[in-house]
mmCIF file of C-alpha atoms in Angstrom:
data_model
loop_
_atom_site.group_PDB
_atom_site.id
_atom_site.type_symbol
_atom_site.label_atom_id
_atom_site.label_comp_id
_atom_site.label_asym_id
_atom_site.label_seq_id
_atom_site.Cartn_x
_atom_site.Cartn_y
_atom_site.Cartn_z
ATOM 1 C CA UNK Z 179 134.453 106.720 149.717
ATOM 2 C CA UNK Z 180 133.269 108.133 153.152
ATOM 3 C CA UNK Z 181 129.682 107.481 153.638
ATOM 4 C CA UNK Z 182 127.526 110.513 153.995
ATOM 5 C CA UNK Z 183 124.529 110.661 156.516
ATOM 6 C CA UNK Z 184 121.628 112.450 154.992
ATOM 7 C CA UNK Z 185 119.423 113.970 157.600
ATOM 8 C CA UNK Z 186 115.707 114.621 156.729
ATOM 9 C CA UNK Z 187 113.801 116.928 158.826
ATOM 10 C CA UNK Z 188 110.109 116.225 159.180
ATOM 11 C CA UNK Z 189 107.996 118.965 157.947
ATOM 12 C CA UNK Z 190 106.646 120.974 160.840
ATOM 13 C CA UNK Z 191 102.609 120.807 160.507
ATOM 14 C CA UNK Z 192 100.275 123.430 161.820
ATOM 15 C CA UNK Z 193 99.601 121.479 164.847
ATOM 16 C CA UNK Z 194 103.378 121.341 165.601
ATOM 17 C CA UNK Z 195 103.768 125.225 165.367
ATOM 18 C CA UNK Z 196 100.674 125.713 167.635
ATOM 19 C CA UNK Z 197 102.262 123.595 170.396
ATOM 20 C CA UNK Z 198 105.098 125.846 170.353
ATOM 21 C CA UNK Z 199 103.002 129.059 170.417
ATOM 22 C CA UNK Z 200 102.722 130.158 173.982
ATOM 23 C CA UNK Z 201 100.535 133.257 173.044
ATOM 24 C CA UNK Z 202 97.234 131.504 172.672
ATOM 25 C CA UNK Z 203 95.236 131.408 175.812
ATOM 26 C CA UNK Z 204 94.915 128.118 177.648
ATOM 27 C CA UNK Z 205 93.715 127.444 181.057
ATOM 28 C CA UNK Z 206 93.920 124.199 183.093
ATOM 29 C CA UNK Z 207 91.177 124.353 185.666
ATOM 30 C CA UNK Z 208 90.485 121.784 188.543
ATOM 31 C CA UNK Z 209 87.064 121.141 189.983
ATOM 32 C CA UNK Z 210 87.332 119.301 193.229
ATOM 33 C CA UNK Z 211 85.328 118.958 196.471
ATOM 34 C CA UNK Z 212 83.621 116.579 198.736
ATOM 35 C CA UNK Z 213 81.067 113.848 197.690
ATOM 36 C CA UNK Z 214 77.856 115.299 196.257
ATOM 37 C CA UNK Z 215 79.267 118.778 195.920
ATOM 38 C CA UNK Z 216 77.960 119.319 192.464
ATOM 39 C CA UNK Z 217 81.046 118.633 190.322
ATOM 40 C CA UNK Z 218 79.197 116.784 187.465
ATOM 41 C CA UNK Z 219 76.657 119.359 186.953
ATOM 42 C CA UNK Z 220 79.269 122.103 187.358
ATOM 43 C CA UNK Z 221 81.435 120.528 184.628
ATOM 44 C CA UNK Z 222 78.639 120.284 182.184
ATOM 45 C CA UNK Z 223 77.608 123.868 182.879
ATOM 46 C CA UNK Z 224 81.048 125.323 182.560
ATOM 47 C CA UNK Z 225 81.791 123.429 179.479
ATOM 48 C CA UNK Z 226 78.645 124.750 177.725
ATOM 49 C CA UNK Z 227 79.058 128.266 178.935
ATOM 50 C CA UNK Z 228 82.821 128.348 177.674
ATOM 51 C CA UNK Z 229 82.099 126.717 174.379
ATOM 52 C CA UNK Z 230 79.382 129.222 173.562
ATOM 53 C CA UNK Z 231 82.013 132.040 174.117
ATOM 54 C CA UNK Z 232 84.499 130.709 171.697
ATOM 55 C CA UNK Z 233 86.632 128.444 173.860
ATOM 56 C CA UNK Z 234 87.620 125.012 172.864
ATOM 57 C CA UNK Z 235 86.935 122.801 175.966
ATOM 58 C CA UNK Z 236 87.823 119.265 176.906
ATOM 59 C CA UNK Z 237 87.016 117.565 180.138
ATOM 60 C CA UNK Z 238 89.295 115.201 181.850
ATOM 61 C CA UNK Z 239 87.469 112.565 183.830
ATOM 62 C CA UNK Z 240 88.586 111.521 187.253
ATOM 63 C CA UNK Z 241 90.904 108.445 187.041
ATOM 64 C CA UNK Z 242 89.582 106.642 190.058
ATOM 65 C CA UNK Z 243 86.068 106.884 188.783
ATOM 66 C CA UNK Z 244 87.121 105.178 185.499
ATOM 67 C CA UNK Z 245 88.638 102.350 187.482
ATOM 68 C CA UNK Z 246 85.693 101.789 189.804
ATOM 69 C CA UNK Z 247 83.234 101.893 186.862
ATOM 70 C CA UNK Z 248 85.233 99.100 185.245
ATOM 71 C CA UNK Z 249 85.541 96.609 188.048
ATOM 72 C CA UNK Z 250 87.862 98.119 190.720
ATOM 73 C CA UNK Z 251 85.917 97.667 194.014
ATOM 74 C CA UNK Z 252 86.739 99.135 197.442
ATOM 75 C CA UNK Z 253 87.485 95.450 198.550
ATOM 76 C CA UNK Z 254 90.915 95.633 197.261
ATOM 77 C CA UNK Z 255 91.944 97.977 200.014
ATOM 78 C CA UNK Z 256 91.642 95.109 202.470
ATOM 79 C CA UNK Z 257 94.961 94.068 201.190
ATOM 80 C CA UNK Z 258 97.722 95.701 203.041
ATOM 81 C CA UNK Z 259 99.598 98.369 200.951
ATOM 82 C CA UNK Z 260 97.014 98.631 198.327
ATOM 83 C CA UNK Z 261 96.347 102.322 198.973
ATOM 84 C CA UNK Z 262 99.850 102.986 197.572
ATOM 85 C CA UNK Z 263 99.424 100.797 194.638
ATOM 86 C CA UNK Z 264 96.050 102.240 193.694
ATOM 87 C CA UNK Z 265 96.965 105.839 194.318
ATOM 88 C CA UNK Z 266 100.146 105.337 192.216
ATOM 89 C CA UNK Z 267 98.083 104.008 189.361
ATOM 90 C CA UNK Z 268 95.603 106.847 189.677
ATOM 91 C CA UNK Z 269 98.264 109.512 189.785
ATOM 92 C CA UNK Z 270 100.118 108.179 186.617
ATOM 93 C CA UNK Z 271 96.705 107.776 184.746
ATOM 94 C CA UNK Z 272 95.542 111.290 185.960
ATOM 95 C CA UNK Z 273 98.624 112.998 184.836
ATOM 96 C CA UNK Z 274 98.977 111.170 181.461
ATOM 97 C CA UNK Z 275 95.383 112.029 180.570
ATOM 98 C CA UNK Z 276 95.936 115.756 181.590
ATOM 99 C CA UNK Z 277 99.190 116.035 179.706
ATOM 100 C CA UNK Z 278 97.768 114.296 176.746
ATOM 101 C CA UNK Z 279 94.573 116.397 176.349
ATOM 102 C CA UNK Z 280 96.458 119.643 177.035
ATOM 103 C CA UNK Z 281 98.762 118.735 174.078
ATOM 104 C CA UNK Z 282 95.631 118.202 171.926
ATOM 105 C CA UNK Z 283 93.893 121.509 173.006
ATOM 106 C CA UNK Z 284 97.143 123.542 172.397
ATOM 107 C CA UNK Z 285 97.847 121.995 169.144
ATOM 108 C CA UNK Z 286 94.447 123.387 167.845
ATOM 109 C CA UNK Z 287 95.821 126.820 168.124
ATOM 110 C CA UNK Z 288 92.631 128.155 169.665
ATOM 111 C CA UNK Z 289 91.832 129.494 173.046
ATOM 112 C CA UNK Z 290 91.513 126.532 175.115
ATOM 113 C CA UNK Z 291 90.077 125.259 178.621
ATOM 114 C CA UNK Z 292 90.854 121.851 180.178
ATOM 115 C CA UNK Z 293 88.519 120.995 182.899
ATOM 116 C CA UNK Z 294 89.755 118.591 185.137
ATOM 117 C CA UNK Z 295 87.548 116.382 187.379
ATOM 118 C CA UNK Z 296 89.758 116.459 190.389
ATOM 119 C CA UNK Z 297 93.587 116.933 190.259
ATOM 120 C CA UNK Z 298 96.760 115.181 191.395
ATOM 121 C CA UNK Z 299 96.697 116.582 194.758
ATOM 122 C CA UNK Z 300 93.272 114.969 195.503
ATOM 123 C CA UNK Z 301 95.107 111.684 196.063
ATOM 124 C CA UNK Z 302 96.793 112.968 199.156
ATOM 125 C CA UNK Z 303 93.375 113.054 200.938
ATOM 126 C CA UNK Z 304 93.094 109.359 200.696
ATOM 127 C CA UNK Z 305 96.443 108.382 201.987
ATOM 128 C CA UNK Z 306 99.239 109.451 204.401
ATOM 129 C CA UNK Z 307 101.128 112.545 203.608
ATOM 130 C CA UNK Z 308 104.378 110.646 203.542
ATOM 131 C CA UNK Z 309 103.220 107.913 201.264
ATOM 132 C CA UNK Z 310 102.016 110.667 198.834
ATOM 133 C CA UNK Z 311 105.202 112.651 198.845
ATOM 134 C CA UNK Z 312 107.050 109.316 198.307
ATOM 135 C CA UNK Z 313 105.011 108.761 195.056
ATOM 136 C CA UNK Z 314 105.750 112.335 193.910
ATOM 137 C CA UNK Z 315 109.564 111.754 194.466
ATOM 138 C CA UNK Z 316 109.386 108.739 192.250
ATOM 139 C CA UNK Z 317 108.449 110.996 189.440
ATOM 140 C CA UNK Z 318 111.052 113.579 190.526
ATOM 141 C CA UNK Z 319 108.202 115.937 191.704
ATOM 142 C CA UNK Z 320 107.282 117.457 195.123
ATOM 143 C CA UNK Z 321 104.027 118.841 196.454
ATOM 144 C CA UNK Z 322 104.668 122.584 195.125
ATOM 145 C CA UNK Z 323 105.108 121.254 191.550
ATOM 146 C CA UNK Z 324 101.625 119.492 191.396
ATOM 147 C CA UNK Z 325 99.738 121.914 193.629
ATOM 148 C CA UNK Z 326 100.841 125.401 192.669
ATOM 149 C CA UNK Z 327 102.632 124.931 189.330
ATOM 150 C CA UNK Z 328 100.254 122.414 187.415
ATOM 151 C CA UNK Z 329 96.934 124.181 187.359
ATOM 152 C CA UNK Z 330 95.771 127.733 186.684
ATOM 153 C CA UNK Z 331 92.994 127.612 189.256
ATOM 154 C CA UNK Z 332 91.242 125.164 191.573
ATOM 155 C CA UNK Z 333 87.611 125.414 192.579
ATOM 156 C CA UNK Z 334 86.443 123.436 195.685
ATOM 157 C CA UNK Z 335 82.670 122.685 195.759
ATOM 158 C CA UNK Z 336 81.855 121.889 199.372
ATOM 159 C CA UNK Z 337 79.754 118.765 199.873
ATOM 160 C CA UNK Z 338 75.985 119.081 200.184
ATOM 161 C CA UNK Z 339 76.533 117.201 203.709
ATOM 162 C CA UNK Z 340 77.910 120.631 204.787
ATOM 163 C CA UNK Z 341 75.347 123.199 204.683
ATOM 164 C CA UNK Z 342 72.883 121.498 202.441
ATOM 165 C CA UNK Z 343 72.183 118.297 204.327
ATOM 166 C CA UNK Z 344 68.761 117.529 202.897
ATOM 167 C CA UNK Z 345 70.131 117.326 199.303
ATOM 168 C CA UNK Z 346 72.990 114.991 200.146
ATOM 169 C CA UNK Z 347 72.782 111.646 198.197
ATOM 170 C CA UNK Z 348 75.081 109.196 196.707
ATOM 171 C CA UNK Z 349 72.478 107.667 194.217
ATOM 172 C CA UNK Z 350 74.089 109.389 191.216
ATOM 173 C CA UNK Z 351 77.602 108.093 191.835
ATOM 174 C CA UNK Z 352 78.150 104.303 192.331
ATOM 175 C CA UNK Z 353 81.823 104.940 193.075
ATOM 176 C CA UNK Z 354 81.092 106.819 196.362
ATOM 177 C CA UNK Z 355 79.920 105.216 199.700
ATOM 178 C CA UNK Z 356 80.499 107.911 202.276
ATOM 179 C CA UNK Z 357 77.988 108.865 205.037
ATOM 180 C CA UNK Z 358 77.355 112.483 205.522
ATOM 181 C CA UNK Z 359 79.840 112.595 208.473
ATOM 182 C CA UNK Z 360 82.501 110.865 206.342
ATOM 183 C CA UNK Z 361 81.644 113.115 203.300
ATOM 184 C CA UNK Z 362 82.384 116.278 205.497
ATOM 185 C CA UNK Z 363 85.593 114.699 206.666
ATOM 186 C CA UNK Z 364 86.674 113.823 203.164
ATOM 187 C CA UNK Z 365 85.727 117.422 202.045
ATOM 188 C CA UNK Z 366 87.948 118.971 204.672
ATOM 189 C CA UNK Z 367 90.985 116.746 203.761
ATOM 190 C CA UNK Z 368 90.556 117.597 200.018
ATOM 191 C CA UNK Z 369 90.207 121.258 200.661
ATOM 192 C CA UNK Z 370 93.280 121.227 202.973
ATOM 193 C CA UNK Z 371 95.276 119.315 200.161
ATOM 194 C CA UNK Z 372 94.982 122.458 197.927
ATOM 195 C CA UNK Z 373 95.795 125.062 200.361
ATOM 196 C CA UNK Z 374 98.786 126.984 199.040
ATOM 197 C CA UNK Z 375 97.502 127.293 195.448
ATOM 198 C CA UNK Z 376 97.182 131.053 194.642
ATOM 199 C CA UNK Z 377 93.898 130.662 192.984
ATOM 200 C CA UNK Z 378 92.035 128.264 195.232
ATOM 201 C CA UNK Z 379 88.401 129.289 195.476
ATOM 202 C CA UNK Z 380 85.941 127.569 197.767
ATOM 203 C CA UNK Z 381 82.265 127.492 196.633
ATOM 204 C CA UNK Z 382 80.054 126.828 199.667
ATOM 205 C CA UNK Z 383 76.305 126.147 200.116
ATOM 206 C CA UNK Z 384 75.377 129.526 201.319
ATOM 207 C CA UNK Z 385 72.850 129.798 198.370
ATOM 208 C CA UNK Z 386 70.778 127.366 196.587
ATOM 209 C CA UNK Z 387 72.502 125.136 194.083
ATOM 210 C CA UNK Z 388 71.692 127.332 191.151
ATOM 211 C CA UNK Z 389 73.388 130.237 192.929
ATOM 212 C CA UNK Z 390 76.301 127.958 193.657
ATOM 213 C CA UNK Z 391 76.799 127.267 189.922
ATOM 214 C CA UNK Z 392 76.451 131.032 189.225
ATOM 215 C CA UNK Z 393 79.129 131.848 191.623
ATOM 216 C CA UNK Z 394 81.440 129.247 189.980
ATOM 217 C CA UNK Z 395 80.627 130.391 186.535
ATOM 218 C CA UNK Z 396 81.189 134.174 187.544
ATOM 219 C CA UNK Z 397 84.539 133.241 189.040
ATOM 220 C CA UNK Z 398 85.698 131.335 186.070
ATOM 221 C CA UNK Z 399 84.763 133.948 183.706
ATOM 222 C CA UNK Z 400 86.959 136.418 185.499
ATOM 223 C CA UNK Z 401 89.947 133.962 185.223
ATOM 224 C CA UNK Z 402 89.705 133.517 181.465
ATOM 225 C CA UNK Z 403 88.867 137.208 180.753
ATOM 226 C CA UNK Z 404 85.062 137.009 180.125
ATOM 227 C CA UNK Z 405 82.729 139.762 181.213
ATOM 228 C CA UNK Z 406 81.552 139.072 184.794
ATOM 229 C CA UNK Z 407 78.993 140.446 187.235
ATOM 230 C CA UNK Z 408 81.587 140.222 189.979
ATOM 231 C CA UNK Z 409 83.293 143.546 188.642
ATOM 232 C CA UNK Z 410 80.093 145.475 188.950
ATOM 233 C CA UNK Z 411 80.133 148.144 191.516
ATOM 234 C CA UNK Z 412 77.280 150.159 192.839
ATOM 235 C CA UNK Z 413 77.952 153.753 193.319
ATOM 236 C CA UNK Z 414 76.112 156.059 195.551
ATOM 237 C CA UNK Z 415 75.895 159.994 195.354
ATOM 238 C CA UNK Z 416 75.283 162.403 198.365
ATOM 239 C CA UNK Z 417 73.035 165.210 196.906
ATOM 240 C CA UNK Z 418 73.401 168.802 198.311
ATOM 241 C CA UNK Z 419 69.647 169.233 197.956
ATOM 242 C CA UNK Z 420 66.476 167.642 196.922
ATOM 243 C CA UNK Z 421 66.388 167.249 193.170
ATOM 244 C CA UNK Z 422 63.469 168.629 191.118
ATOM 245 C CA UNK Z 423 61.566 166.138 189.219
ATOM 246 C CA UNK Z 424 59.085 168.478 187.716
#
């Protein structure tokens, strides 16, 4: 008697169905910038703001910071070729975390926001362009894929070393060691890495820090469809005569 193969289909759960539902709003947002640009505070402010307005928010930490806070020191770069090894590991870890957290958010079936502490393109600021492109090619990717196709928006917070020099400090981040001059240079490289993304927004230090955060919140609000002061328009009227106020 011929053998029969019985195929059993796993029951599709609510989470499975949610993963396939592309109608639920989801946004993957990168916060990047130079050292001491305010990313940590900005992530906290945005997370609270969006959660209070009904979004399910998860933050994705910076991969290199995870490594450096667990024993990876800058001394490793004294070995030739370590820039490639480290950035390859950072890239793989960053993409894996982002993809996994995106799946979790989408599976909930609720409006979601993934706030990424830096994105894949940030790695190109710390190594040669050709080396970075080679790392992407190993994953069958190119610069356009990860710069323009992976994230809904990118917000670059300019380092305090450029425009708010008296507030520049590294005391709150043991993973950083840049002088103000080096911070400005890294800031420029990081900003350049994202040029080409259709929704790249640069948040400078033209106001105080609270104003800087407000501009960021306003821009993100507009992106996700929340009411925003950026849409307010002042209208003036030319009167034919002096109005009577009696």
